[in-house]
Tab-separated table of C-alpha atoms and ligand atoms in Angstrom:
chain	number	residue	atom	x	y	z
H	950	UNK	CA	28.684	41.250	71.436
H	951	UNK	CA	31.151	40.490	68.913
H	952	UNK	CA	34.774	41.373	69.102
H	953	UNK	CA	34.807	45.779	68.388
H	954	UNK	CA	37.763	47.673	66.821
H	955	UNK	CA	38.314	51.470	67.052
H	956	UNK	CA	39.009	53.988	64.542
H	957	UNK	CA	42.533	52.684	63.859
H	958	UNK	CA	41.627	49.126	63.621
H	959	UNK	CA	42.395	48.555	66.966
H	960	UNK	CA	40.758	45.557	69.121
H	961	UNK	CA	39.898	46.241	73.087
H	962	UNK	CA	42.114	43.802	74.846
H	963	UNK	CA	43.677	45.108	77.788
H	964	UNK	CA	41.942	46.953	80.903
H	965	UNK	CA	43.885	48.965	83.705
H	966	UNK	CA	41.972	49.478	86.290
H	967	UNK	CA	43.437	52.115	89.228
H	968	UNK	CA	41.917	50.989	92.585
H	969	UNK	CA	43.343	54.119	94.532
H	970	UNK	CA	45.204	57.596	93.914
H	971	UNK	CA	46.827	57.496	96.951
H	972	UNK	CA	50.308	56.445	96.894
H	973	UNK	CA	53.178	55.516	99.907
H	974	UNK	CA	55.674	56.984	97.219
H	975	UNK	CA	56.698	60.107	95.855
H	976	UNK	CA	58.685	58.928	92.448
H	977	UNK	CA	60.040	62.089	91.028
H	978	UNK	CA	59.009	60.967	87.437
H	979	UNK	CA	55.435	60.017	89.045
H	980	UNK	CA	54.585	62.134	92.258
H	981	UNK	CA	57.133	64.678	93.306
H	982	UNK	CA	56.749	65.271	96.247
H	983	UNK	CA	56.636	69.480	95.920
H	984	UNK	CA	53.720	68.915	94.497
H	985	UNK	CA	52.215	66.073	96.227
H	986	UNK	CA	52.637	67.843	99.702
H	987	UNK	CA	50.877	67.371	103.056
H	988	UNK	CA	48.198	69.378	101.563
H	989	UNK	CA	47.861	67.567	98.383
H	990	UNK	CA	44.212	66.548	98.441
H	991	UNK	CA	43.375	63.036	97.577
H	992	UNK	CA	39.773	61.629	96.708
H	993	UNK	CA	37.505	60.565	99.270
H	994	UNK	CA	36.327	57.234	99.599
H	995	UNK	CA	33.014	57.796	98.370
H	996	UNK	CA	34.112	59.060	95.067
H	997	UNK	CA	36.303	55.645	94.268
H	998	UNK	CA	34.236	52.789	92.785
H	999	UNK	CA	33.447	50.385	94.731
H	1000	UNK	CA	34.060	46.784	93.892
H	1001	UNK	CA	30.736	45.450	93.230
H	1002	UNK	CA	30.756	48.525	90.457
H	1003	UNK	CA	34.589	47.645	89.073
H	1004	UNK	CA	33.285	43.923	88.702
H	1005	UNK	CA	30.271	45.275	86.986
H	1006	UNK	CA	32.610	47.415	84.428
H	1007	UNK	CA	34.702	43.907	83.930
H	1008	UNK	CA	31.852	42.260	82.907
H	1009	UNK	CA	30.993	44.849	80.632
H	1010	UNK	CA	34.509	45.112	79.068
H	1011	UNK	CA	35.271	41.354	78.629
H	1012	UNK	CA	31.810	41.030	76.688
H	1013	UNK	CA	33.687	43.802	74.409
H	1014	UNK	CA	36.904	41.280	74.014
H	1015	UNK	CA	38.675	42.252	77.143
H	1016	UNK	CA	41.054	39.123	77.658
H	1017	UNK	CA	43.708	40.790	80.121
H	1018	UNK	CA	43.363	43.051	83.356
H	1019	UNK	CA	45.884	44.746	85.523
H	1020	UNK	CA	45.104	46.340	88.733
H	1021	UNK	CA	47.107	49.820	89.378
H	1022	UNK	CA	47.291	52.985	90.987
H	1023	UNK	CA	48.694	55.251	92.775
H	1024	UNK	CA	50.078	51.901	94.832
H	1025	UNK	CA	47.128	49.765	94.697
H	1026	UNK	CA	48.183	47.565	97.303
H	1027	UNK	CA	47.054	50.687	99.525
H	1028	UNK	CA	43.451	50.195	98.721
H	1029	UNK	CA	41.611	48.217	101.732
H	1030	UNK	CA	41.027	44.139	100.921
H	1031	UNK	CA	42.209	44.787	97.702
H	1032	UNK	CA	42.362	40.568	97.258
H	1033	UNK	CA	38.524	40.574	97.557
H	1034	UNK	CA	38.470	42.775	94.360
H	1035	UNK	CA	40.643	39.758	92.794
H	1036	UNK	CA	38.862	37.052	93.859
H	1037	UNK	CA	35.377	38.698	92.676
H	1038	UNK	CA	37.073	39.268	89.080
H	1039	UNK	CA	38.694	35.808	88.804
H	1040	UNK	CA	36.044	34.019	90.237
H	1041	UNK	CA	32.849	36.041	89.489
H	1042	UNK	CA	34.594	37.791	85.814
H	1043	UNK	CA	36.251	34.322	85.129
H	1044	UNK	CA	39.407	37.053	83.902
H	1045	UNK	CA	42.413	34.133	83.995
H	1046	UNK	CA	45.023	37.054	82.740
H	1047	UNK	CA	44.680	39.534	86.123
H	1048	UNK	CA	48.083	41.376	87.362
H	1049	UNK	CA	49.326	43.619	89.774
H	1050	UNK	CA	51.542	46.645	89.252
H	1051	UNK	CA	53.356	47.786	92.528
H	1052	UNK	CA	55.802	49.323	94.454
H	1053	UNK	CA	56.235	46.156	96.696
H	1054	UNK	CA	56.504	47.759	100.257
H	1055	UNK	CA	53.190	46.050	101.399
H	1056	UNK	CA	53.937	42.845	99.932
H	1057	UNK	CA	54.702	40.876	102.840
H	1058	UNK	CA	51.670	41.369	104.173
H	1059	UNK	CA	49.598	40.573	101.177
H	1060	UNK	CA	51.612	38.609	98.639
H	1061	UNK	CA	50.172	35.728	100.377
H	1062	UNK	CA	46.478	36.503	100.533
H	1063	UNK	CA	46.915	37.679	97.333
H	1064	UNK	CA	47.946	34.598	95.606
H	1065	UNK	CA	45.063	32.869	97.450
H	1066	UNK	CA	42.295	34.772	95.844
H	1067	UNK	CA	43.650	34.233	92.004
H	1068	UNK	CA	46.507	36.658	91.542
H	1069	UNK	CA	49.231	34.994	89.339
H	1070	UNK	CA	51.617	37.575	88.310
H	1071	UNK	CA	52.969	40.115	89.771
H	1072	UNK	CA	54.559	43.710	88.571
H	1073	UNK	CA	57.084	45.236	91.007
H	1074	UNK	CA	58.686	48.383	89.915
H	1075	UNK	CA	62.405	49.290	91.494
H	1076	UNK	CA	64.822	51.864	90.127
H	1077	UNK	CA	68.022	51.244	91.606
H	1078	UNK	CA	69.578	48.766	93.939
H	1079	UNK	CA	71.792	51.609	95.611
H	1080	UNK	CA	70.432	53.062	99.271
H	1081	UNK	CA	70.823	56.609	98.347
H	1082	UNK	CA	69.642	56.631	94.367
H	1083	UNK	CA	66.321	54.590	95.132
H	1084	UNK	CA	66.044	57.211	98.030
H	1085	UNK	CA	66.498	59.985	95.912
H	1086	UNK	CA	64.024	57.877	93.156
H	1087	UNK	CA	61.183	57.319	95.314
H	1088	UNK	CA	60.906	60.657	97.470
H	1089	UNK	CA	60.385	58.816	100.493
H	1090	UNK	CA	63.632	57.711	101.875
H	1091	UNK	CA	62.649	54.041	101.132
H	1092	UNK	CA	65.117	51.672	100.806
H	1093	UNK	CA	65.687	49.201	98.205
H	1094	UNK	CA	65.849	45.947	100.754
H	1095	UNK	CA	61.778	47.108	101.317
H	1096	UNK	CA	61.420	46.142	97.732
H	1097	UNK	CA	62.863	43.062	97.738
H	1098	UNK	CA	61.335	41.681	100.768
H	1099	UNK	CA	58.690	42.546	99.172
H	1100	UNK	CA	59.631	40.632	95.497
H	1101	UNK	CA	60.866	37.576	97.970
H	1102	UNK	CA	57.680	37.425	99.759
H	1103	UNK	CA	55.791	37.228	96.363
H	1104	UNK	CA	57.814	34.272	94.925
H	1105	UNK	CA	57.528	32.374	98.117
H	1106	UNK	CA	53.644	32.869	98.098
H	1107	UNK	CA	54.172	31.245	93.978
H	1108	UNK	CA	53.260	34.466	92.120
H	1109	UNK	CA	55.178	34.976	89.063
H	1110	UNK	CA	57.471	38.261	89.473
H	1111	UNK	CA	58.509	40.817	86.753
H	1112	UNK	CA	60.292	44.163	87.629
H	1113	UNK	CA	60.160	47.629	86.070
H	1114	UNK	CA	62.781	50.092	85.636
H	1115	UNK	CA	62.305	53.790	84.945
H	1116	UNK	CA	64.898	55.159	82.898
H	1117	UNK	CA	66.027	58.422	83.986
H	1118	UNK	CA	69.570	59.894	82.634
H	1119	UNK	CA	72.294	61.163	84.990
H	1120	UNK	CA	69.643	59.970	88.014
H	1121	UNK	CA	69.705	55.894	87.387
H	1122	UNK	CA	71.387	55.094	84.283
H	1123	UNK	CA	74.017	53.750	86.377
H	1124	UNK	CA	71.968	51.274	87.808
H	1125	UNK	CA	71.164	49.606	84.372
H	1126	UNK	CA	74.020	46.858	84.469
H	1127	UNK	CA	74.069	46.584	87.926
H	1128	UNK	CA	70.139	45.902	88.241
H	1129	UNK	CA	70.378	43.628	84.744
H	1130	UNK	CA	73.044	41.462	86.921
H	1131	UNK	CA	70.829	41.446	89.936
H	1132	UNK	CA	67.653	39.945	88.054
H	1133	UNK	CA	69.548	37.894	85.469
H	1134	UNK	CA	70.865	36.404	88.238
H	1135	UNK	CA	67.806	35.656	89.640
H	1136	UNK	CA	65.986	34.784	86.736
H	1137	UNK	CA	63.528	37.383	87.183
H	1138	UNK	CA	62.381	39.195	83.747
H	1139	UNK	CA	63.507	43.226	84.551
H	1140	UNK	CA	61.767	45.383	81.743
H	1141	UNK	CA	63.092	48.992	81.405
H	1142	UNK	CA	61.051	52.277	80.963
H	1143	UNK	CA	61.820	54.933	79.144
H	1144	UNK	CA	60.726	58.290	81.134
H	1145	UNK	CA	57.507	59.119	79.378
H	1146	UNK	CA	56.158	62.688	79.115
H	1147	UNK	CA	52.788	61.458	81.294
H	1148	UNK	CA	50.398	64.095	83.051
H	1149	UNK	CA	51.926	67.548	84.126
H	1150	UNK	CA	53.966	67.446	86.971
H	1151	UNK	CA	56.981	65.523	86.411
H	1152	UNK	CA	59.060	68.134	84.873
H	1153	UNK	CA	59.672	66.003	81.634
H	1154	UNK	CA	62.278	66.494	79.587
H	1155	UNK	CA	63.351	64.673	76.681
H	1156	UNK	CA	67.026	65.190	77.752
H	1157	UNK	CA	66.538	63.096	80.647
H	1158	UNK	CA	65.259	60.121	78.699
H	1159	UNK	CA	67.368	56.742	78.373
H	1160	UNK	CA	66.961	55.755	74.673
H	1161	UNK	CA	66.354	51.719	74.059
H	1162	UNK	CA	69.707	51.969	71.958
H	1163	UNK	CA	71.821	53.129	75.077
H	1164	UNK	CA	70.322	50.599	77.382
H	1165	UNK	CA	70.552	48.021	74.924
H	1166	UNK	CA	74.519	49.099	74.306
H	1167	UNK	CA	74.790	48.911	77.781
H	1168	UNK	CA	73.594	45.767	78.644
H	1169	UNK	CA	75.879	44.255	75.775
H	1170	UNK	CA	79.391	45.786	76.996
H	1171	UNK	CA	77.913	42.989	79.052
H	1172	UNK	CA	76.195	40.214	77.759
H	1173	UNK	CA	74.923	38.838	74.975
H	1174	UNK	CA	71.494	38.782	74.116
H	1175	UNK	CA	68.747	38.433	70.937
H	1176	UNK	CA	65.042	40.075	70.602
H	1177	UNK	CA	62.294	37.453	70.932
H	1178	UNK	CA	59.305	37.543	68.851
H	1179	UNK	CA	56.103	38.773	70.736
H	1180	UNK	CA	53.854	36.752	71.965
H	1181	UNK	CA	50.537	38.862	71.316
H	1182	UNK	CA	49.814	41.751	69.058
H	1183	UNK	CA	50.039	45.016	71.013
H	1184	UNK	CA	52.626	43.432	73.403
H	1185	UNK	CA	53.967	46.732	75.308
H	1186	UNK	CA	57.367	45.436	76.019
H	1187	UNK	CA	60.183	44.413	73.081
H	1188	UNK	CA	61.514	41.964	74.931
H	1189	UNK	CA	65.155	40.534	74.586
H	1190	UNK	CA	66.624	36.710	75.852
H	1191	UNK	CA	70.065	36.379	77.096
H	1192	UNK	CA	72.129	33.631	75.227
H	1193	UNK	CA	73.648	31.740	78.305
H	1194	UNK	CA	70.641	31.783	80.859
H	1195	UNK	CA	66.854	31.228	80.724
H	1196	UNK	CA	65.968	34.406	81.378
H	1197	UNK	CA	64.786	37.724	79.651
H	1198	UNK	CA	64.614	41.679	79.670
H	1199	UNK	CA	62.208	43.954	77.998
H	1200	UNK	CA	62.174	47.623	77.157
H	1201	UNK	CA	59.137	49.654	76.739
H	1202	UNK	CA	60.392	52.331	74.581
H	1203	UNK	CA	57.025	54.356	74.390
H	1204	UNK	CA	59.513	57.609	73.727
H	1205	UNK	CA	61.994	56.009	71.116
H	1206	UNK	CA	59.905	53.556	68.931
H	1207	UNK	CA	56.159	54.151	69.935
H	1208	UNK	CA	53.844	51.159	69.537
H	1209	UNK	CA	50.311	53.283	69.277
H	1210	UNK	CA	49.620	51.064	66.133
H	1211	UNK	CA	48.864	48.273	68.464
H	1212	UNK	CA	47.656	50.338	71.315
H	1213	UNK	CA	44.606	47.869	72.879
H	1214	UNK	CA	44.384	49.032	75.992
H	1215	UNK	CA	41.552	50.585	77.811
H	1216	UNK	CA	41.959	52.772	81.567
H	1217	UNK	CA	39.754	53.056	84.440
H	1218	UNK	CA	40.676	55.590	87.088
H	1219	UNK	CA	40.243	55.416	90.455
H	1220	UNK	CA	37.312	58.202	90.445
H	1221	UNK	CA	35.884	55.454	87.350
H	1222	UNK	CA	36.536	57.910	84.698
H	1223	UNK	CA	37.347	56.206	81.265
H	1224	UNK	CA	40.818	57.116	79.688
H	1225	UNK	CA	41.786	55.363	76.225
H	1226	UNK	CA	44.923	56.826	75.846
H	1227	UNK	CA	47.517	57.329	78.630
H	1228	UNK	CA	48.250	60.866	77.659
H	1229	UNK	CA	44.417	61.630	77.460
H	1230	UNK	CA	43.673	65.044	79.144
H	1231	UNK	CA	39.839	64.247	80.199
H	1232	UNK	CA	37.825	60.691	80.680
H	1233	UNK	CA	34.636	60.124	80.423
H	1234	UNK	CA	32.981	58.796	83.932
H	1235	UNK	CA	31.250	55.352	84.231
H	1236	UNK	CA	30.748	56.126	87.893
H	1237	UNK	CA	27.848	58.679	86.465
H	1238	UNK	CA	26.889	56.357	84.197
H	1239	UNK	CA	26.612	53.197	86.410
H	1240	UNK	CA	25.075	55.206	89.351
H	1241	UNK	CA	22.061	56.354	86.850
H	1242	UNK	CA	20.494	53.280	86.981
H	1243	UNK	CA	21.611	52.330	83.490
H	1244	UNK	CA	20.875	48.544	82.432
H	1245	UNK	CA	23.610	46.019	81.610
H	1246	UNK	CA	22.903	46.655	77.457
H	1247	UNK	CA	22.803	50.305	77.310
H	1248	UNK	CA	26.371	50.000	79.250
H	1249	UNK	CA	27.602	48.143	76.533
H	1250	UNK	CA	26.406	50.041	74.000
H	1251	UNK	CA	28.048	53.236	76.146
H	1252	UNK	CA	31.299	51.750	76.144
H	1253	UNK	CA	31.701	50.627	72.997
H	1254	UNK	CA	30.740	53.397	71.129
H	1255	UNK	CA	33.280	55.244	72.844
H	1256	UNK	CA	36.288	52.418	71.930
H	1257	UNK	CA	34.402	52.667	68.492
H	1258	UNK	CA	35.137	56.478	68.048
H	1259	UNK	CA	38.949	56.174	69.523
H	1260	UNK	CA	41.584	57.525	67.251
H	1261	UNK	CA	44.296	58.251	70.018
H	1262	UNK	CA	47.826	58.132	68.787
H	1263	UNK	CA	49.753	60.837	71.538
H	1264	UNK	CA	53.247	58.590	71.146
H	1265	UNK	CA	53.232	58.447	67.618
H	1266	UNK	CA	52.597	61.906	66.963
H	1267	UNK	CA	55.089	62.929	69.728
H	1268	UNK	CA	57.830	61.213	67.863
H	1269	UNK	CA	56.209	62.077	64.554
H	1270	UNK	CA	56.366	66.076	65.796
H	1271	UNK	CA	53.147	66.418	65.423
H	1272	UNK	CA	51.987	69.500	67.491
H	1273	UNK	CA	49.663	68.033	70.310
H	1274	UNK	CA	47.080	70.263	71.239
H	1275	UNK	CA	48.029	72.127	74.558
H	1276	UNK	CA	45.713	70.554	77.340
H	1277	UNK	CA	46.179	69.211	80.604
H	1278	UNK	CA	47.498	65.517	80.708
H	1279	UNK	CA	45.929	63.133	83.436
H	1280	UNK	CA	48.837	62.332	85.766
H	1281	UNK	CA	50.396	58.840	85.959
H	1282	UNK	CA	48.890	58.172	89.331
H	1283	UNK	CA	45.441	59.131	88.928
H	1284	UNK	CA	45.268	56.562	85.970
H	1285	UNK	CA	48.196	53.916	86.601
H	1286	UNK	CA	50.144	53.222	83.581
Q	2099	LIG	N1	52.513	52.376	92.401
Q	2099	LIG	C1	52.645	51.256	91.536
Q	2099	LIG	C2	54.054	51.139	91.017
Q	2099	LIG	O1	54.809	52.116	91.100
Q	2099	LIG	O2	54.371	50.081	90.505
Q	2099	LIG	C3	51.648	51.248	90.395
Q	2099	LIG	C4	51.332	52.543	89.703
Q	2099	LIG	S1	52.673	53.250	88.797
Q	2099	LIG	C5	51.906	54.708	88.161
Q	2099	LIG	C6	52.789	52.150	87.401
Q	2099	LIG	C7	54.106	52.153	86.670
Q	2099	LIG	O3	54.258	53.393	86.018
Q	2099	LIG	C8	55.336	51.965	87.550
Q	2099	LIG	O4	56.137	50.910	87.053
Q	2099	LIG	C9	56.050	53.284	87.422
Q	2099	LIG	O5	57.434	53.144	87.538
Q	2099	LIG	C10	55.623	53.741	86.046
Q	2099	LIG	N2	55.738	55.182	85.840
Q	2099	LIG	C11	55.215	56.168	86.588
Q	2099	LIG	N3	55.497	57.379	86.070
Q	2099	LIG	C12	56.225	57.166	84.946
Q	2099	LIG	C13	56.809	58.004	83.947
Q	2099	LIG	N4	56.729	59.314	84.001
Q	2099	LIG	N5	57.466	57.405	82.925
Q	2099	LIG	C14	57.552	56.068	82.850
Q	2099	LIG	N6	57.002	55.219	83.740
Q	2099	LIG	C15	56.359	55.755	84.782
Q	2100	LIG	FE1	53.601	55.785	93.645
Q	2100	LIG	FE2	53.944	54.101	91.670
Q	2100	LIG	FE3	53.778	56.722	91.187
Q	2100	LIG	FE4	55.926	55.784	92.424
Q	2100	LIG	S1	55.257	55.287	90.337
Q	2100	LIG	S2	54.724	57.572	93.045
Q	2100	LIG	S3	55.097	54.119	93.585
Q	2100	LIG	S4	52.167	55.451	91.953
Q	2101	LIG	FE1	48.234	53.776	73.555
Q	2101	LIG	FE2	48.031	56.411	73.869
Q	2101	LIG	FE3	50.256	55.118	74.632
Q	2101	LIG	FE4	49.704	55.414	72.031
Q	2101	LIG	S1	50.142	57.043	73.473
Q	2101	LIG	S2	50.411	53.532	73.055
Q	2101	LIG	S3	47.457	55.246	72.054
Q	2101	LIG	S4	48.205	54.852	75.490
């Protein structure tokens, strides 16, 4: 089937898959933990897709133009064997692009077996450097040195590392410099986030957003720096290359300057509902569709009519003030980012 576009123009490039909506974290911006209590109940095993029927859904989705796939979550390195889900897709899919997004605690265990079955690159998110901030970030009392065990343990196993930053005014703005100096230093790419306005329970406010401009100011009190061109349409980060040192930082400033106009990305949850926009309030499930028996052409023609009949634009009509319609967003760690 020949490359598809959507409503807006848009090509189907970029899959996230979420393996698990479990997490070992309780990010305030992502899962506070008030509301993702004891009691908080999380989907049973049965309801997640199962491998054989994610690698069935890649095949489907690169035959649409899918070049690029990231595995998510909640923390996907949670789910069980999660490398045989990356060997089947690099091996069986033939996917070359396939990355990880994670909060790196279980990385010494896996970075290894990881790399082994295909894994190349690597996504580890850390707010702060400082004990009690990253404490206070993550809900769970877990320090930073967790993190980067777990960001050593991937470099020694030969994945390539990136880090994310979220953002959050008067909670980690602080940490900017000091966490630009840490990675520079290490030549490790650190890509800010601005605190996005995902799914319901993260108390959003725009007040509490760091704008591109003020980490941008801040990093040059410090050092100086110019924007490199992207290398792909619908690149998510602007990304920025210091003068004096062979290494990079990216913002993704989803709040500030949205990038919907390039938007190529397609979602899977973990319960294999379909999402094309991150700020979507329902998906529509393949696990229904899959488990009906359907044959491998009448699931193409199911998913592409649906990338077909996108017109999602929630950033750009956020910033635009366009009202949004008042429904419930999917949270960030049912659908992964
Ligand atoms: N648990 C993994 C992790 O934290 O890397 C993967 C899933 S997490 C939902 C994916 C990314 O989304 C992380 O880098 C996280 O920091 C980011 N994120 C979560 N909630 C966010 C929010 N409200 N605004 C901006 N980024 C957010
Ligand atoms: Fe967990 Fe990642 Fe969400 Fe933090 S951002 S609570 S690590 S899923
Ligand atoms: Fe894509 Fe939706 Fe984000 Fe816009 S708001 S960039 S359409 S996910």
């Amino acid at each position: 089937m020949s490359q598809i576009t959507d409503k807006l123009g848009r090509p189907l490039r970029d899959l996230r898959i979420s393996v698990t909506d479990r997490c070992n974290f309780r990010c305030t911006y992502c899962m506070p933990r008030e509301l993702f209590g004891p009691d908080h109940v999380f989907l049973p095993r049965s309801a997640l897709l199962s491998y054989e029927e994610l690698v069935r859904l890649a095949h489907a989705f690169v035959k649409l133009g899918v070049k690029k796939i990231r595995i998510t979550g909640g923390e996907p390195l949670l789910r069980r064997d999660l490398p045989v889900l990356i060997s089947k897709l690099t091996q069986e899919v033939g996917i070359e692009d396939i990355s990880l997004t994670t909060n790196g605690v279980l990385l010494p265990r896996l970075a290894g077996q990881l790399k082994d079955a295909g894994l190349k690159r690597i996504n580890v998110s850390l707010d702060s450097l400082d004990t009690d901030r990253f404490a206070a970030m993550n809900g769970q009392s877990s320090s930073p040195q967790k993190v980067i065990d777990g960001i050593d343990a991937a470099q020694s196993a030969g994945l390539s590392v990136k880090v994310n930053m979220v953002a959050k005014l008067g909670m980690n703005d602080c940490d900017i410099l000091p966490m630009t100096e840490y990675f520079r230093e290490r030549k490790i790419t650190l890509r800010f986030i601005e605190f996005m306005d995902v799914g319901e329970t993260n108390q959003w406010k725009l007040g509490e957003v760091v704008p591109a401009k003020q980490i941008l100011d801040t990093i040059a009190s410090r050092f100086s720096f110019k924007p490199v061109d992207p290398s792909y349409r619908g690149e998510v980060a602007t990304r920025y290359r210091f003068d004096d040192t062979d290494c990079e930082f990216g913002i993704i400033t989803s709040i500030t300057n949205p990038f919907c106009g390039d938007c190529n990305r397609a979602r899977i949850s973990a319960e294999g509902d379909f999402y094309t926009c991150l700020f979507a309030s329902s998906g529509i499930s393949l696990k229904e569709k899959i488990r009906s028996g359907v044959s491998d052409d009448e699931l193409l023609q199911f998913l592409s009519r649906i990338w077909l009949g996108r017109h999602d634009r929630y950033s750009e009509d956020r910033h635009k003030g366009v009202p949004a319609e008042r429904k419930k967003k999917v949270e960030m760690s049912y659908i992964g980012g």
